Structure formats: C-alpha cells, structure tokens
PDB file of C-alpha atoms in Angstrom:
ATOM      1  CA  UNK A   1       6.531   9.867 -12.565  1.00 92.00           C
ATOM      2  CA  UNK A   2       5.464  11.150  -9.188  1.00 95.00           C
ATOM      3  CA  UNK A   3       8.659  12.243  -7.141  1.00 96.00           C
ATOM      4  CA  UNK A   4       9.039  13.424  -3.693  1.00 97.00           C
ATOM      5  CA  UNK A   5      12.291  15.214  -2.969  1.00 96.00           C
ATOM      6  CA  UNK A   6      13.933  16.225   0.353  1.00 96.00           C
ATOM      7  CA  UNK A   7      10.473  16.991   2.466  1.00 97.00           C
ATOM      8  CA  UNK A   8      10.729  18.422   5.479  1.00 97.00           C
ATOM      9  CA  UNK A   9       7.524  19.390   7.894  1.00 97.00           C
ATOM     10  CA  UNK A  10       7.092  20.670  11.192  1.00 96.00           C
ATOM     11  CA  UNK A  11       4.570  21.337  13.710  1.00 95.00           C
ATOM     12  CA  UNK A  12       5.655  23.631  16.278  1.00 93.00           C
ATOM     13  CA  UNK A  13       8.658  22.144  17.511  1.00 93.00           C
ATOM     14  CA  UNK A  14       7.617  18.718  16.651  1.00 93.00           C
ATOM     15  CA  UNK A  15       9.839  17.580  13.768  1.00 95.00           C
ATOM     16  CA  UNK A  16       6.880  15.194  11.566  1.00 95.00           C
ATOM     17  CA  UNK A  17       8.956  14.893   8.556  1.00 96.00           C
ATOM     18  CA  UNK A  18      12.470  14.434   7.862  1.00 96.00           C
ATOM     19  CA  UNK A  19      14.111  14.639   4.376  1.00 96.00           C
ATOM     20  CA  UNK A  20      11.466  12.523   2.541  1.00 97.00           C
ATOM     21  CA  UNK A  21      12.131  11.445  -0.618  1.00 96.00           C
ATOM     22  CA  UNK A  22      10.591   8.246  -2.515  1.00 97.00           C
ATOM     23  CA  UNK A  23       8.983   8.365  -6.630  1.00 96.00           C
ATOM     24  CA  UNK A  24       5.903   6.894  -7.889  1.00 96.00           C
ATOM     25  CA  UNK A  25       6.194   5.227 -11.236  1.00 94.00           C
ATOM     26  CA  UNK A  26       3.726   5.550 -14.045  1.00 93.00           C
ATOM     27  CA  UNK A  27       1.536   2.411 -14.322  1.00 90.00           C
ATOM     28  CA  UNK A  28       2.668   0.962 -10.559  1.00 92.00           C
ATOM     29  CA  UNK A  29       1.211   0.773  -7.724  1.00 93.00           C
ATOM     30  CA  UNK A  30       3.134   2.321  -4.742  1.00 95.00           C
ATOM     31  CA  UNK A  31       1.836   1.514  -1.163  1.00 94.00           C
ATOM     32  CA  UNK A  32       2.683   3.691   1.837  1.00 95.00           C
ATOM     33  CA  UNK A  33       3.376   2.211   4.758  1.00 93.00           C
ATOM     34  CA  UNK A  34       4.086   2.868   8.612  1.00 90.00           C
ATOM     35  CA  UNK A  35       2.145   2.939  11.976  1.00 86.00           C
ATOM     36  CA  UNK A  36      -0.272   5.526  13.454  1.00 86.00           C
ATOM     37  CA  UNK A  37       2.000   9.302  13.447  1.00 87.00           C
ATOM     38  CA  UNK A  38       4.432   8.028  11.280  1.00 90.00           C
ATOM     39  CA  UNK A  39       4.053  10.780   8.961  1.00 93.00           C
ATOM     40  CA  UNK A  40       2.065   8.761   5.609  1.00 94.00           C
ATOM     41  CA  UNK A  41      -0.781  11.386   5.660  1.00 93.00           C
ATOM     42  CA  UNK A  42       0.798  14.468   6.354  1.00 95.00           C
ATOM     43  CA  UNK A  43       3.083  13.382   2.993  1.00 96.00           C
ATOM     44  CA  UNK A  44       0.060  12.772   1.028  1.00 95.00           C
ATOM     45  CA  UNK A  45      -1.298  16.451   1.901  1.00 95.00           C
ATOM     46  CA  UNK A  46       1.863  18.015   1.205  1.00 96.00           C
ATOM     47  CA  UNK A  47       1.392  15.899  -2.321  1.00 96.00           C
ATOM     48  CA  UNK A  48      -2.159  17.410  -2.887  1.00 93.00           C
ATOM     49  CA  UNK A  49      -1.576  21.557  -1.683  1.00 92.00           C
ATOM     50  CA  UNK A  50      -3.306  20.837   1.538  1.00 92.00           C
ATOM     51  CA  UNK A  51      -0.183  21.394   3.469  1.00 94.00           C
ATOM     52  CA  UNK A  52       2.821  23.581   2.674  1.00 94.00           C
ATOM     53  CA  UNK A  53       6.330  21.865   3.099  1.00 95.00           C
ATOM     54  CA  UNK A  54       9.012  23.414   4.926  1.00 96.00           C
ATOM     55  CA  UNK A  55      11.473  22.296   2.420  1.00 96.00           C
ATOM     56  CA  UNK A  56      11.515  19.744  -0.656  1.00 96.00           C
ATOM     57  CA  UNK A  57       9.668  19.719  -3.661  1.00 95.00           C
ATOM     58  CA  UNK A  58       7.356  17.409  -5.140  1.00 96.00           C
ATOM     59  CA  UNK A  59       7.340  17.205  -9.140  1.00 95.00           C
ATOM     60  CA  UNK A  60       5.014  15.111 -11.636  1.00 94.00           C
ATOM     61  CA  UNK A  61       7.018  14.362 -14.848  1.00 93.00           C
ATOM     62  CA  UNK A  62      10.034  16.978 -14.070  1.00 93.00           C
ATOM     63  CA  UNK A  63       7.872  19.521 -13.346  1.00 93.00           C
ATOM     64  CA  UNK A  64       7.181  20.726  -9.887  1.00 93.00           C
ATOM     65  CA  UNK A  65       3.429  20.820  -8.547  1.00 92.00           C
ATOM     66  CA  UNK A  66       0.965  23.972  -8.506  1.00 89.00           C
ATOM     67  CA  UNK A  67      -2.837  23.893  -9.276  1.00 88.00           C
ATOM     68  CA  UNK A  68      -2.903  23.036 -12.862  1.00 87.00           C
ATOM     69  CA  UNK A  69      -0.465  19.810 -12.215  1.00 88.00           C
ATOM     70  CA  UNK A  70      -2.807  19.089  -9.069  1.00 90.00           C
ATOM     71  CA  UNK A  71      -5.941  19.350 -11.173  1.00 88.00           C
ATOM     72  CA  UNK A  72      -5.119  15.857 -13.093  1.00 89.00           C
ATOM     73  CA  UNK A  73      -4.642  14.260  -9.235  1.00 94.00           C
ATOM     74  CA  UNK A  74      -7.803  12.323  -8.148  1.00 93.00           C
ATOM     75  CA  UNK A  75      -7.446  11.755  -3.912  1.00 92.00           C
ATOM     76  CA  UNK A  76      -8.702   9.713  -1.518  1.00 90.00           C
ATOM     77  CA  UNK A  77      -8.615  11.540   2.134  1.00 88.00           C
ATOM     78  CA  UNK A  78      -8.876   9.657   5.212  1.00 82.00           C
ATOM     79  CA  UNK A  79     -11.689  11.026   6.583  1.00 79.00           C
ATOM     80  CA  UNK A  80     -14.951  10.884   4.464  1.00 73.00           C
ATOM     81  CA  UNK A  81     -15.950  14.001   3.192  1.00 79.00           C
ATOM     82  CA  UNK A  82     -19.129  13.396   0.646  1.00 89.00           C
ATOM     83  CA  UNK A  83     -22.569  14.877   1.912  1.00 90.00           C
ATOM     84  CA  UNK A  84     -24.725  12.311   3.528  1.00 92.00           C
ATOM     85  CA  UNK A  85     -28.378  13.728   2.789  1.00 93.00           C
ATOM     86  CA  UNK A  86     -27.204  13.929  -1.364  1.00 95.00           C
ATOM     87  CA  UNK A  87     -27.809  10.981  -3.505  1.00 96.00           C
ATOM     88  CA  UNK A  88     -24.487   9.361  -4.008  1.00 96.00           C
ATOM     89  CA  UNK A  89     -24.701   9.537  -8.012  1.00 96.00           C
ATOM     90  CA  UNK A  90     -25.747  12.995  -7.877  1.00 96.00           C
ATOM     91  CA  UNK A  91     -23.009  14.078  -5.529  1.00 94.00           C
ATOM     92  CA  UNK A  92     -20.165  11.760  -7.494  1.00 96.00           C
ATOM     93  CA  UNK A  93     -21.726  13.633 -11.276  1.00 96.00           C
ATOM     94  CA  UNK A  94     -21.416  16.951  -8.775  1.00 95.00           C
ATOM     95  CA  UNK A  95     -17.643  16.437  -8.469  1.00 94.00           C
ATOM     96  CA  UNK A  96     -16.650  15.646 -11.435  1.00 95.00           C
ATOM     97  CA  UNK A  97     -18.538  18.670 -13.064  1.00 95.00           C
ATOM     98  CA  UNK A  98     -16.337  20.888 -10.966  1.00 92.00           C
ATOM     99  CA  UNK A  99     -13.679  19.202 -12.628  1.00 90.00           C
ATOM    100  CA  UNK A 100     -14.922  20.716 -15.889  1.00 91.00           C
ATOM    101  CA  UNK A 101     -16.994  17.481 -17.135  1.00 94.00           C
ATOM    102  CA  UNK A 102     -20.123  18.459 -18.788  1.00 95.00           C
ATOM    103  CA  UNK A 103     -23.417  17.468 -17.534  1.00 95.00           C
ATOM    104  CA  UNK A 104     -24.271  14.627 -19.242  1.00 96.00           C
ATOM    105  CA  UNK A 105     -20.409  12.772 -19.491  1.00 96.00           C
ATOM    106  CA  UNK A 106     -20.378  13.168 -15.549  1.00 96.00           C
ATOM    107  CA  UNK A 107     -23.835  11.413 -15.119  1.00 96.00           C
ATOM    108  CA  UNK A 108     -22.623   8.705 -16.997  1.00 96.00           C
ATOM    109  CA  UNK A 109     -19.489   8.370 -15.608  1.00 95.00           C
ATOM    110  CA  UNK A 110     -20.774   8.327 -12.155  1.00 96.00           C
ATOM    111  CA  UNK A 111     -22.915   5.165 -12.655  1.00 96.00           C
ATOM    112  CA  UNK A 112     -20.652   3.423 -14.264  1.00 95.00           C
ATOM    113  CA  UNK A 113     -18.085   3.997 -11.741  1.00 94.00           C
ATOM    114  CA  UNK A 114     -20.628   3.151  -8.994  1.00 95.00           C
ATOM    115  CA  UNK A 115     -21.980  -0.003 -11.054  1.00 95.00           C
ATOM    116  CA  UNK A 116     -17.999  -1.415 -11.406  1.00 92.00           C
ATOM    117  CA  UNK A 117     -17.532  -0.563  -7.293  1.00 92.00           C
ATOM    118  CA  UNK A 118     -20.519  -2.523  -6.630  1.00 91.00           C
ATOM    119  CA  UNK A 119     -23.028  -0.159  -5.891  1.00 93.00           C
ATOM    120  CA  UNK A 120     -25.119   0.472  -8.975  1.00 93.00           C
ATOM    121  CA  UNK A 121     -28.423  -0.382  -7.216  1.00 93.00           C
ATOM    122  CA  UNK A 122     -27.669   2.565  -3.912  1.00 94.00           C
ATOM    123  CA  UNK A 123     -26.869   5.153  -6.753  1.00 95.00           C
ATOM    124  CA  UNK A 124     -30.703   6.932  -5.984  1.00 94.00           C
ATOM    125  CA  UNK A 125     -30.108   6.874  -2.323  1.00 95.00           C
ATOM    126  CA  UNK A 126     -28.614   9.314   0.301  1.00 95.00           C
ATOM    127  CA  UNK A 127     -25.316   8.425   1.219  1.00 94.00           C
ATOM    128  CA  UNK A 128     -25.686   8.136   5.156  1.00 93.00           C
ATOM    129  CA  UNK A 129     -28.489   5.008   4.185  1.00 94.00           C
ATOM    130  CA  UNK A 130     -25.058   3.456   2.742  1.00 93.00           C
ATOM    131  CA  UNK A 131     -23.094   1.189   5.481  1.00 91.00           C
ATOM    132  CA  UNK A 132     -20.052   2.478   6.116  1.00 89.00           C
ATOM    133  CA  UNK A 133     -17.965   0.503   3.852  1.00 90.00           C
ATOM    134  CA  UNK A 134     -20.524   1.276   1.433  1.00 92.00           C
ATOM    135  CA  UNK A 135     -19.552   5.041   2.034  1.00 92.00           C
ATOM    136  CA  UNK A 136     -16.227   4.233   1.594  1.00 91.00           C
ATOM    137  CA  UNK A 137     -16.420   2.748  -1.994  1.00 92.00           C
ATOM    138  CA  UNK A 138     -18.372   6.150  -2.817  1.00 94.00           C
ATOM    139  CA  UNK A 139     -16.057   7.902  -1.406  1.00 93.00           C
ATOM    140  CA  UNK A 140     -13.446   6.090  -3.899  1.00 93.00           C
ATOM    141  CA  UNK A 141     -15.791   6.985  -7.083  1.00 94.00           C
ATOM    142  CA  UNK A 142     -15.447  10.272  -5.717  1.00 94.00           C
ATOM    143  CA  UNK A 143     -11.464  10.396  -6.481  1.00 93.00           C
ATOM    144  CA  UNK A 144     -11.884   8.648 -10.212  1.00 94.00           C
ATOM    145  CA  UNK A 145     -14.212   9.926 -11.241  1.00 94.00           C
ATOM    146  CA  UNK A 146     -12.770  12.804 -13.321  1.00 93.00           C
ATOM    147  CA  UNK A 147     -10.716  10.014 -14.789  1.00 91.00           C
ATOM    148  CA  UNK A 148      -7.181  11.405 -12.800  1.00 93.00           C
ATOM    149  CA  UNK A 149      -3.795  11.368 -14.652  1.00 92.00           C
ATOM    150  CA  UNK A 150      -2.105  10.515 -10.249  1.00 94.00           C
ATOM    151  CA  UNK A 151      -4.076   8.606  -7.786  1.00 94.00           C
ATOM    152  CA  UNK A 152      -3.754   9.412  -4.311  1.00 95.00           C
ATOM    153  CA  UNK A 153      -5.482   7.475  -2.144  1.00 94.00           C
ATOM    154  CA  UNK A 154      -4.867   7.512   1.858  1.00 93.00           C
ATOM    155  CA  UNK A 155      -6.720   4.052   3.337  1.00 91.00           C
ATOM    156  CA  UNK A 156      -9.074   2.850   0.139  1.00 91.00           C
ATOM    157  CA  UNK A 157      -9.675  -0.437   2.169  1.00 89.00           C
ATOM    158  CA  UNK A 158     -10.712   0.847   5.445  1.00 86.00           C
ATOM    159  CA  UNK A 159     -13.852  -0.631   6.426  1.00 83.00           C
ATOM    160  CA  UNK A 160     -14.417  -2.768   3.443  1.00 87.00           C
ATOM    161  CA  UNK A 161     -15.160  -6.758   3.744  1.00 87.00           C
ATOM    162  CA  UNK A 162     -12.858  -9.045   1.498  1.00 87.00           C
ATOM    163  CA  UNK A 163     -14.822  -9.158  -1.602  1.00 86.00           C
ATOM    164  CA  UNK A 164     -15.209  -5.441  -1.818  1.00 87.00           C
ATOM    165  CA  UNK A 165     -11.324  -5.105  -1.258  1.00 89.00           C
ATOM    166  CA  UNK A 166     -10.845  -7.463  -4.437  1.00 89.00           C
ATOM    167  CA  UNK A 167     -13.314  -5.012  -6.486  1.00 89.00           C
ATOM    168  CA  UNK A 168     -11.266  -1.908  -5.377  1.00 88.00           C
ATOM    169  CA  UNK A 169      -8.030  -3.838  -6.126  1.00 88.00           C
ATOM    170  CA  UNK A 170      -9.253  -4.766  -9.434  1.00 89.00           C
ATOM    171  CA  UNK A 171     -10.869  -0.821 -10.200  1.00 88.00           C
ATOM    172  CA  UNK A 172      -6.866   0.529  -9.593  1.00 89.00           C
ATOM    173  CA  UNK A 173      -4.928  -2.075 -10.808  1.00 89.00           C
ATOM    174  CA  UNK A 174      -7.155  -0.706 -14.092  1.00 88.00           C
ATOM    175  CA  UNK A 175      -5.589   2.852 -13.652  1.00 87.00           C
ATOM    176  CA  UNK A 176      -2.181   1.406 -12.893  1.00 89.00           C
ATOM    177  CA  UNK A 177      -1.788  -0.688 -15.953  1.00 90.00           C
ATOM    178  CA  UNK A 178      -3.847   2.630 -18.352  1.00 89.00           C
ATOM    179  CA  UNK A 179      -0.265   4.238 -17.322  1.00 90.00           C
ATOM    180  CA  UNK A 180      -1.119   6.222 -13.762  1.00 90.00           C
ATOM    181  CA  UNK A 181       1.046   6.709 -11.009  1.00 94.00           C
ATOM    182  CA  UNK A 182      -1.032   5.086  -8.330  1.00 94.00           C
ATOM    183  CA  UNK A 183       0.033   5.880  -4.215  1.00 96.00           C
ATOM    184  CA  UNK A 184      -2.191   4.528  -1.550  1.00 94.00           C
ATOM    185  CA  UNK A 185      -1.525   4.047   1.951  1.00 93.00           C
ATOM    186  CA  UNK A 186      -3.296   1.287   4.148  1.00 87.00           C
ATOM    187  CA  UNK A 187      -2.911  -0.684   7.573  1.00 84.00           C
ATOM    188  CA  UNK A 188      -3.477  -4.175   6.140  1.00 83.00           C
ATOM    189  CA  UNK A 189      -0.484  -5.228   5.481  1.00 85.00           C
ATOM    190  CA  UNK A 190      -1.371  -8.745   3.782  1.00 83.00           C
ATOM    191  CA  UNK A 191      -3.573  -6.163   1.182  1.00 84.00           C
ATOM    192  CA  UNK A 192      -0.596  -4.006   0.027  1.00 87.00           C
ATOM    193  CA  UNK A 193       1.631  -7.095  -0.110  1.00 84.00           C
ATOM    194  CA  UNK A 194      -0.881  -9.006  -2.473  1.00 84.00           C
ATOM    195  CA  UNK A 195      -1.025  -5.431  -4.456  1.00 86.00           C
ATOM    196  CA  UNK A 196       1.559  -2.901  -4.483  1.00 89.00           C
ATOM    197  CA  UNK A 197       4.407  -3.377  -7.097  1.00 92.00           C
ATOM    198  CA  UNK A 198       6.580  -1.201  -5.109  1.00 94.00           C
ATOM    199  CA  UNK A 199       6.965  -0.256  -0.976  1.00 93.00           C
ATOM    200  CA  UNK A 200       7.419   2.457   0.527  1.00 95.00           C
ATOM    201  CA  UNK A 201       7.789   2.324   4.306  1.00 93.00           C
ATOM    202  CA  UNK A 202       8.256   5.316   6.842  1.00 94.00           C
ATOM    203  CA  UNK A 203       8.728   5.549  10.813  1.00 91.00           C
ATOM    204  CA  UNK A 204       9.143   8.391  12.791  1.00 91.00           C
ATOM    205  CA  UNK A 205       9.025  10.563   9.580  1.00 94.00           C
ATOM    206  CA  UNK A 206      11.435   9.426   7.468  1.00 95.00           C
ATOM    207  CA  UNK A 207      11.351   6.816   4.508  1.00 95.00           C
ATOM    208  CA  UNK A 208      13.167   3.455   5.892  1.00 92.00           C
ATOM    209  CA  UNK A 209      12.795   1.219   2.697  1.00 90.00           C
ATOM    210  CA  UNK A 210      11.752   2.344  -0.763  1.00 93.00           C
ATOM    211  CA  UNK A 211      11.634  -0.256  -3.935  1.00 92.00           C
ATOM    212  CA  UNK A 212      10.352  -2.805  -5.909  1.00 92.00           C
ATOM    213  CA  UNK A 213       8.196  -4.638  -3.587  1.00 87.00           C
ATOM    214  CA  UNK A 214      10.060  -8.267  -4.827  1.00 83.00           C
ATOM    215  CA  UNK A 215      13.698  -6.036  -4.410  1.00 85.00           C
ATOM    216  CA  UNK A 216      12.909  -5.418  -0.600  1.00 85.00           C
ATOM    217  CA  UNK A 217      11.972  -8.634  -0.030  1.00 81.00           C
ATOM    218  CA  UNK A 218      15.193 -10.127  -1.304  1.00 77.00           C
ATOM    219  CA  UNK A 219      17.071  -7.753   0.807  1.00 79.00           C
ATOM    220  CA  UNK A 220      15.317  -7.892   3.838  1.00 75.00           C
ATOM    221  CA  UNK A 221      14.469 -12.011   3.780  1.00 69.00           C
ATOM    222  CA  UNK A 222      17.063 -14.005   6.020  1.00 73.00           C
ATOM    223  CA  UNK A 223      17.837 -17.248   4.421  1.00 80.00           C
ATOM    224  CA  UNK A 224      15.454 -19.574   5.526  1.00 88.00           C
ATOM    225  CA  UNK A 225      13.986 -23.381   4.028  1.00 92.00           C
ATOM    226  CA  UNK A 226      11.007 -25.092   4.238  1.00 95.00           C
ATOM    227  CA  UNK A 227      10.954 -29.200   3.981  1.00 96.00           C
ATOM    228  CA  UNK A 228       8.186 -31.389   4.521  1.00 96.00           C
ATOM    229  CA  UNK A 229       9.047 -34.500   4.702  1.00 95.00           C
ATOM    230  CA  UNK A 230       6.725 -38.192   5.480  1.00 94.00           C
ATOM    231  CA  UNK A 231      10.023 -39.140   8.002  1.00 93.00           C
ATOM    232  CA  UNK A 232      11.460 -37.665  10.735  1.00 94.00           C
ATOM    233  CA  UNK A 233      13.956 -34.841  10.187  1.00 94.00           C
ATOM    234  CA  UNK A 234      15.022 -34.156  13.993  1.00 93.00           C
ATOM    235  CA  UNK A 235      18.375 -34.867  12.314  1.00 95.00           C
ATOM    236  CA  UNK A 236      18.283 -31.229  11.308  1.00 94.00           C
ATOM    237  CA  UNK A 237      19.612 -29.856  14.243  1.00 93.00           C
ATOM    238  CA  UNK A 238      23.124 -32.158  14.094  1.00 93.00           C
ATOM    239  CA  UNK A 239      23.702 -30.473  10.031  1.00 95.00           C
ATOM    240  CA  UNK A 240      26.767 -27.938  10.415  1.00 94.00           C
ATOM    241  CA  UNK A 241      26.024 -24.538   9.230  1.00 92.00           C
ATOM    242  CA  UNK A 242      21.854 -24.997   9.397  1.00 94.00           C
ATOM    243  CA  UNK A 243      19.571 -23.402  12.478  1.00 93.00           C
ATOM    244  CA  UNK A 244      16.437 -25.038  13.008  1.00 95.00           C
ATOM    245  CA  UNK A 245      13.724 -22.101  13.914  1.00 92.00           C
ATOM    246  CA  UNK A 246      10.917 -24.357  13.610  1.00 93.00           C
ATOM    247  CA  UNK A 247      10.075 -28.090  14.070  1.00 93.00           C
ATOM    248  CA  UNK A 248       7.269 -30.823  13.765  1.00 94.00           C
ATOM    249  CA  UNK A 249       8.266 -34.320  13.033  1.00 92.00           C
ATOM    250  CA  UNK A 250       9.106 -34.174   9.340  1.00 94.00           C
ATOM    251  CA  UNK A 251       8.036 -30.247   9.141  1.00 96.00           C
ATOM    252  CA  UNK A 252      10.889 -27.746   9.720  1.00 95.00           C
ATOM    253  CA  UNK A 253      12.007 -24.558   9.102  1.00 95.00           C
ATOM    254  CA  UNK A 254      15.497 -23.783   9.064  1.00 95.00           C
ATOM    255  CA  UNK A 255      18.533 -21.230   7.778  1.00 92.00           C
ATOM    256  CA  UNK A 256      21.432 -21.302   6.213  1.00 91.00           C
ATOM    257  CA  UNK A 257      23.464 -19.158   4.401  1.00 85.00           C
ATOM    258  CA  UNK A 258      25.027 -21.877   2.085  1.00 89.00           C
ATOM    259  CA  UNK A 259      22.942 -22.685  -0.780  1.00 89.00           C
ATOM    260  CA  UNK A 260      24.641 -25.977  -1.135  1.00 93.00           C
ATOM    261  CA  UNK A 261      24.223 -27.140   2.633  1.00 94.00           C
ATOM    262  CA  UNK A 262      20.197 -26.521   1.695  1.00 94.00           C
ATOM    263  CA  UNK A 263      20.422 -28.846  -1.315  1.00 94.00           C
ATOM    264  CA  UNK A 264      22.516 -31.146   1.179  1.00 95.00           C
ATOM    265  CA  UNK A 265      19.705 -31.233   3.655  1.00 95.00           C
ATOM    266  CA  UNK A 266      17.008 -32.268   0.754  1.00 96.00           C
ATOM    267  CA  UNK A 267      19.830 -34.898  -0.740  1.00 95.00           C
ATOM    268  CA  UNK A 268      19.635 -36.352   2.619  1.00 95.00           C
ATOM    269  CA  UNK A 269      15.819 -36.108   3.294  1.00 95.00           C
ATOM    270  CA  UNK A 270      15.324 -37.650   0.177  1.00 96.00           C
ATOM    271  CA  UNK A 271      17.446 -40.879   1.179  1.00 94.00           C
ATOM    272  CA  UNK A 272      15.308 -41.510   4.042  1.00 91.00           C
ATOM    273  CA  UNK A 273      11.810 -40.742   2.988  1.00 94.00           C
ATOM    274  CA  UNK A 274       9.615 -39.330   0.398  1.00 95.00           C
ATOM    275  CA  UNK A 275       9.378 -35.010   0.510  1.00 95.00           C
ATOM    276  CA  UNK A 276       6.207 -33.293  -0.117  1.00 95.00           C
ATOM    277  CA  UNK A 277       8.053 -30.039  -0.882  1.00 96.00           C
ATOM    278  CA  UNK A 278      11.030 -28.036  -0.291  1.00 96.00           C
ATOM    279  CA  UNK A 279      11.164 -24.679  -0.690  1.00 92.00           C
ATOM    280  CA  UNK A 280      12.908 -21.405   0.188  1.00 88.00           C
ATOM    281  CA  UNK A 281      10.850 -18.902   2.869  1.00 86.00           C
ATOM    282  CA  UNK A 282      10.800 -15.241   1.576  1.00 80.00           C
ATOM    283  CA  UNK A 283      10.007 -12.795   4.777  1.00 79.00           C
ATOM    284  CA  UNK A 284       6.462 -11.323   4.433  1.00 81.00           C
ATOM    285  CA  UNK A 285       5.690  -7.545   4.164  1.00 83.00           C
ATOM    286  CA  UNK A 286       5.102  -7.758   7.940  1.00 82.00           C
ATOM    287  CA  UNK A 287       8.406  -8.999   8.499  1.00 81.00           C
ATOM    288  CA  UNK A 288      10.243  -7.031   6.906  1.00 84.00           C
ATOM    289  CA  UNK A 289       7.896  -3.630   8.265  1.00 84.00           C
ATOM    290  CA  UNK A 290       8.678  -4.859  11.514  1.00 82.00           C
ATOM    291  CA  UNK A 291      12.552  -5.209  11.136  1.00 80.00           C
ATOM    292  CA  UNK A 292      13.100  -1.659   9.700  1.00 81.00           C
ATOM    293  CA  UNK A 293      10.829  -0.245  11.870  1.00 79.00           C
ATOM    294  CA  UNK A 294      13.078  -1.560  14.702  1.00 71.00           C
ATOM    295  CA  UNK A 295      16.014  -0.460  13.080  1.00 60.00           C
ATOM    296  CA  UNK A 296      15.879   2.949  14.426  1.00 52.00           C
ATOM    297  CA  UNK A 297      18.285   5.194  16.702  1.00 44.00           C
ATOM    298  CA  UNK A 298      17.371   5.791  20.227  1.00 35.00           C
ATOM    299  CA  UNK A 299      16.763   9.249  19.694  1.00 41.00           C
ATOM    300  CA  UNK A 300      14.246   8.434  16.789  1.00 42.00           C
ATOM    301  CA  UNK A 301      12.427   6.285  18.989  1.00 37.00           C
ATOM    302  CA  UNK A 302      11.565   8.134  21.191  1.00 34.00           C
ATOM    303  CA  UNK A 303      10.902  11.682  19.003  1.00 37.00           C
TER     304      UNK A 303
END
C-alpha cells in the first residue's frame, strides 16, 4: 500500500500543498483528481524524488520511500520525455535496461508491450513520425516496461481517441488486478469514473474527498428518482415531501428523502399507466467534483 502522510509544499510564499494525506491500495486503481494548479502533479513528484516535501512522508508497505523503494515505481510524467529521432522499441528496450533488464528480456518486453498498446507495426520508426497520441501510448510502455511493483501515471489519456483509451484501460486494469498499487491522474472525468475503484479529489492543495469511488458517491448523491412513465405525471409536483427538478410529460426527475414517498410515487404511476422504469439517480463523478470543489472557505478560494 502506497500512503501519503501529512504533505506539505511550498513555493516561495505560495502555499501549493496543505497536509496531504490519501493511500493507494494494492491491486486498485486510484484516480487523482482536481483542476489546473490544484496541486495533483506536484504530489506525484514528491511521490517519485523529483521534489522534496516540506513536511510528510510518503511510505510503500510501512516503509518510507528512498531510491531502492522508488526503483520498483514505473511513472508516467506529464510532459513527454522519450527522444523523437530513436526508434520507439529501441528507446522503450533502452529504459528498461537501465532498470537492470538484460539485453535480450528488454527487447522482448518492449514489443510486446508496444504490440498490446497498439503499436506493434511503428516499433522500427522514430518516435516524432508517431501522432501525438501515438507518442503518448509510447510514452506509457515507457513506465511498464520494467514490469513496476507502483504505477504512477500523471494524464495516461491525454491525447488519445476512445478506442486507444479502452486499450490503456485494459493494459492497467492488468497491473491492478496482478496486485499493484495503480495512481493516475486525468481531466476526463467520465474516464476515471468508468475506471478508478477509488477517488481522490484535491482543490487548492488539499485532499477534499478520498474513498471507494461507490462510498463517495453514496455520500455525496442527493436523493433523487427517475420514472418514465407512458402517462402524464405533472401530478408530481402536488406529492408532499417530493421536488420535481426535471419534467417531460411522463419523464421526471425528482427528490425525496423518504424512501417510502418514492415507492408511493411508482404505486401511484403504476395505477394510471404502464412505467418503463423507475430508478434511483446516483450523482456522477462530475457532480460530486463540482460540489466539493465549491465547498471551500473564502480564503481558500482565493489562495
């Protein structure tokens, strides 16, 4: 288990991090979330060595980071950094012989890591012939392939189309499930939700939510019903203890807080006309990002 503990980082006088703390479990994915500045990959370098933090400690199993723990991490930087004139196979076999892979292992291991990303038939060619989201997949070999113990990975899915997404998805839901602690951070929101077993979301540099992904939902989801009925269910808005928040004939959304004035509402439905479904709404990652972002002091708001 990945855990972050207490971190605190500042740039001149420009608190970016404030008393971080959130763990990554073994075989889970973890996504790490918040907008632009919000401090996601200044945490991730403090993670890897490439920052120092003022306080906190980060620890992998109990024991607390140096080079040899860091050594098992495969990352995933922001920014590409692979050389465009090299051959992407030669460059990805390159990397993972400085991880101490012999010769031949790390050939093999970087075309069959570039044939599972999708780009087994560009392993001859320079990198900057790639399109970018080409690059990017590369650039993910590049972190697995010295077969990591942690994966850090800060925006996999920038710049990739849909089906590429679903063949990075599947490629770390594969080191997730062999047992590694998996953290990525990304903008697309929908992505992480479909993904991530657990969320992790920060503003203004400090964690606001932290949990099983289904366990923040719960908290964070208002009460709210769907019905879709063939008749007319204007009637809604008459029902003691319901709020309609949206409405289209015999579509509606509505809320209550009483389970048994929900059940009420379909009992009633039902009398009048058939119901295609009933259901209750559960907020969406976006939701729920957007109401503890906005959850903030005014003095946090505007640091």
């Amino acid at each position: 288990m990945l855990v972050v503990d207490g971190i605190r980082r500042s740039f001149g006088d420009r608190l970016v991090l404030d008393d971080v703390g959130f763990t990554v479990e073994r075989g889970r994915l973890t996504g790490f979330v918040g907008g632009n500045g919000a401090g996601k990959t200044t945490t991730m370098r403090i993670i890897l060595g490439v920052l120092s933090a003022d306080a906190g400690t980060v620890t992998l199993d109990g024991t607390r980071l140096g080079p040899d723990q860091r050594r098992l991490f495969g990352y995933m930087p922001e920014e590409r950094g692979l050389y465009p004139k090299m051959k992407v196979a030669e460059q990805i076999a390159y990397l993972a012989r400085l991880h101490g892979v012999d010769r031949t292992t790390a050939t093999e291991r970087a075309h069959a890591l570039l044939e599972r990303l999708g780009l087994g038939a560009r392993a001859d060619e320079p990198l900057e012939n790639l399109s970018l989201g080409n690059q990017q997949r590369a650039q993910i070999a590049a972190a697995l392939v010295h077969e990591p113990e942690v994966l850090v990975l800060d925006e996999p899915f920038s710049g990739l189309d849909p089906l590429a997404v679903d063949v990075v998805v599947g490629v770390l839901a594969e080191y997730a499930a062999g047992g590694a602690p998996v953290l990525f951070s990304s903008h697309q929101l929908d992505v992480v939700e479909r993904l991530c077993d657990d969320l992790v979301i920060i503003a203004d540099g400090r964690i606001r939510a932290a949990g099983p992904r289904e366990q923040l939902r719960a908290a964070h989801s208002e009460p709210r019903w769907e019905i879709d009925s063939a008749g007319d269910v204007g009637w809604l808005r008459g029902v003691p203890g319901v709020e309609v928040l949206d409405f289209d004939g015999g579509w509606a959304v509505f809320t209550t807080a009483d389970d048994a004035v929900a059940q009420g509402v379909l009992r009633r439905a039902l009398d009048s006309a058939p119901v295609a479904s009933f259901a209750p709404v559960r907020s969406t990652l976006a939701e729920i990002f957007r109401e503890v972002v906005a959850d903030r002091t005014p003095e946090e708001a505007v640091r």
